[in-house]
PDB file of C-alpha atoms in Angstrom:
ATOM      1  CA  MET O   1     -26.732  12.756 -10.463  1.00 82.00           C
ATOM      2  CA  ASP O   2     -27.068  15.287 -13.272  1.00 91.00           C
ATOM      3  CA  LEU O   3     -24.316  17.643 -14.425  1.00 94.00           C
ATOM      4  CA  GLN O   4     -25.631  20.547 -12.359  1.00 95.00           C
ATOM      5  CA  ASP O   5     -25.629  18.407  -9.200  1.00 94.00           C
ATOM      6  CA  ILE O   6     -22.090  17.241  -9.955  1.00 95.00           C
ATOM      7  CA  PHE O   7     -20.929  20.847 -10.425  1.00 96.00           C
ATOM      8  CA  ILE O   8     -22.528  21.978  -7.149  1.00 96.00           C
ATOM      9  CA  SER O   9     -21.156  19.014  -5.225  1.00 95.00           C
ATOM     10  CA  ASN O  10     -17.664  19.532  -6.625  1.00 96.00           C
ATOM     11  CA  LEU O  11     -17.790  23.247  -5.938  1.00 97.00           C
ATOM     12  CA  LYS O  12     -18.546  22.572  -2.271  1.00 96.00           C
ATOM     13  CA  ILE O  13     -15.986  19.763  -1.954  1.00 95.00           C
ATOM     14  CA  ILE O  14     -13.181  21.751  -3.555  1.00 96.00           C
ATOM     15  CA  ARG O  15     -14.059  25.007  -1.757  1.00 97.00           C
ATOM     16  CA  LYS O  16     -14.214  23.327   1.641  1.00 96.00           C
ATOM     17  CA  GLY O  17     -11.088  21.275   0.926  1.00 96.00           C
ATOM     18  CA  LYS O  18      -9.196  24.504   0.330  1.00 97.00           C
ATOM     19  CA  ARG O  19     -10.778  26.033   3.446  1.00 98.00           C
ATOM     20  CA  ILE O  20     -12.361  28.838   1.465  1.00 98.00           C
ATOM     21  CA  THR O  21     -15.603  30.259   2.826  1.00 98.00           C
ATOM     22  CA  GLN O  22     -18.483  31.302   0.615  1.00 97.00           C
ATOM     23  CA  GLU O  23     -17.627  34.870   1.563  1.00 98.00           C
ATOM     24  CA  LYS O  24     -13.997  34.501   0.484  1.00 98.00           C
ATOM     25  CA  LEU O  25     -14.985  32.785  -2.768  1.00 98.00           C
ATOM     26  CA  ALA O  26     -17.418  35.599  -3.502  1.00 98.00           C
ATOM     27  CA  GLU O  27     -14.649  38.122  -2.874  1.00 98.00           C
ATOM     28  CA  LEU O  28     -12.239  36.238  -5.156  1.00 97.00           C
ATOM     29  CA  CYS O  29     -14.918  36.079  -7.875  1.00 97.00           C
ATOM     30  CA  ASP O  30     -15.937  39.731  -7.391  1.00 97.00           C
ATOM     31  CA  THR O  31     -19.559  38.903  -6.591  1.00 97.00           C
ATOM     32  CA  ASP O  32     -21.955  38.831  -3.639  1.00 96.00           C
ATOM     33  CA  THR O  33     -21.839  36.094  -1.032  1.00 95.00           C
ATOM     34  CA  SER O  34     -25.538  35.511  -1.616  1.00 97.00           C
ATOM     35  CA  TYR O  35     -24.855  34.553  -5.245  1.00 97.00           C
ATOM     36  CA  ILE O  36     -22.403  31.833  -4.191  1.00 97.00           C
ATOM     37  CA  GLY O  37     -24.979  30.600  -1.679  1.00 97.00           C
ATOM     38  CA  GLN O  38     -27.663  30.531  -4.367  1.00 98.00           C
ATOM     39  CA  ILE O  39     -25.383  28.481  -6.608  1.00 97.00           C
ATOM     40  CA  GLU O  40     -24.625  26.009  -3.814  1.00 97.00           C
ATOM     41  CA  THR O  41     -28.322  25.624  -2.982  1.00 96.00           C
ATOM     42  CA  ARG O  42     -29.288  25.151  -6.634  1.00 95.00           C
ATOM     43  CA  LYS O  43     -31.347  28.329  -6.829  1.00 97.00           C
ATOM     44  CA  ARG O  44     -29.150  29.775  -9.571  1.00 96.00           C
ATOM     45  CA  PHE O  45     -26.582  28.401 -11.992  1.00 97.00           C
ATOM     46  CA  PRO O  46     -23.568  30.394 -13.174  1.00 97.00           C
ATOM     47  CA  SER O  47     -22.710  31.295 -16.751  1.00 97.00           C
ATOM     48  CA  VAL O  48     -19.718  29.709 -18.454  1.00 97.00           C
ATOM     49  CA  SER O  49     -17.653  32.855 -17.908  1.00 97.00           C
ATOM     50  CA  PHE O  50     -18.508  32.844 -14.202  1.00 98.00           C
ATOM     51  CA  ILE O  51     -17.615  29.146 -13.955  1.00 98.00           C
ATOM     52  CA  GLU O  52     -14.187  30.155 -15.283  1.00 98.00           C
ATOM     53  CA  ARG O  53     -13.925  32.775 -12.511  1.00 98.00           C
ATOM     54  CA  ILE O  54     -14.871  30.208  -9.876  1.00 98.00           C
ATOM     55  CA  ALA O  55     -12.293  27.754 -11.220  1.00 98.00           C
ATOM     56  CA  ALA O  56      -9.581  30.428 -11.224  1.00 98.00           C
ATOM     57  CA  ALA O  57     -10.464  31.421  -7.653  1.00 98.00           C
ATOM     58  CA  LEU O  58     -10.285  27.773  -6.553  1.00 98.00           C
ATOM     59  CA  GLU O  59      -7.093  27.229  -8.587  1.00 97.00           C
ATOM     60  CA  VAL O  60      -8.534  24.310 -10.570  1.00 97.00           C
ATOM     61  CA  GLU O  61      -9.263  23.760 -14.236  1.00 97.00           C
ATOM     62  CA  PRO O  62     -12.939  24.430 -15.086  1.00 97.00           C
ATOM     63  CA  TYR O  63     -13.504  20.836 -16.243  1.00 95.00           C
ATOM     64  CA  GLN O  64     -12.632  19.596 -12.744  1.00 95.00           C
ATOM     65  CA  LEU O  65     -15.843  21.157 -11.454  1.00 96.00           C
ATOM     66  CA  PHE O  66     -17.765  18.766 -13.709  1.00 95.00           C
ATOM     67  CA  LYS O  67     -15.845  15.529 -13.036  1.00 92.00           C
ATOM     68  CA  ASP O  68     -17.972  12.815 -11.501  1.00 87.00           C
ATOM     69  CA  GLU O  69     -15.188  11.418  -9.316  1.00 74.00           C
ATOM     70  CA  PHE O  70     -15.174  14.297  -6.803  1.00 62.00           C
ATOM     71  CA  ALA O  71     -18.942  14.162  -6.355  1.00 56.00           C
ATOM     72  CA  GLU O  72     -18.857  10.400  -5.791  1.00 58.00           C
ATOM     73  CA  SER O  73     -16.436  10.814  -2.887  1.00 57.00           C
ATOM     74  CA  GLU O  74     -19.036  12.899  -1.020  1.00 53.00           C
ATOM     75  CA  GLU O  75     -21.686  10.158  -1.127  1.00 49.00           C
TER      76      GLU O  75
END
């Protein structure tokens, strides 16, 4: 699994674990729902500053979105 796959997997795991919908995450990040969907389907990848916004919205440290251990638990 590459770093982008790990990020996407962790984003989904953490978001769903906190019972946050894509719509709610988009609202918290001040963006469109479609952008969150595009990230989660690997069509787009966020900038570093947007990754910080996602992390803040999910109430995690940005590095946690890149940790391999979360992604492994989904497999």
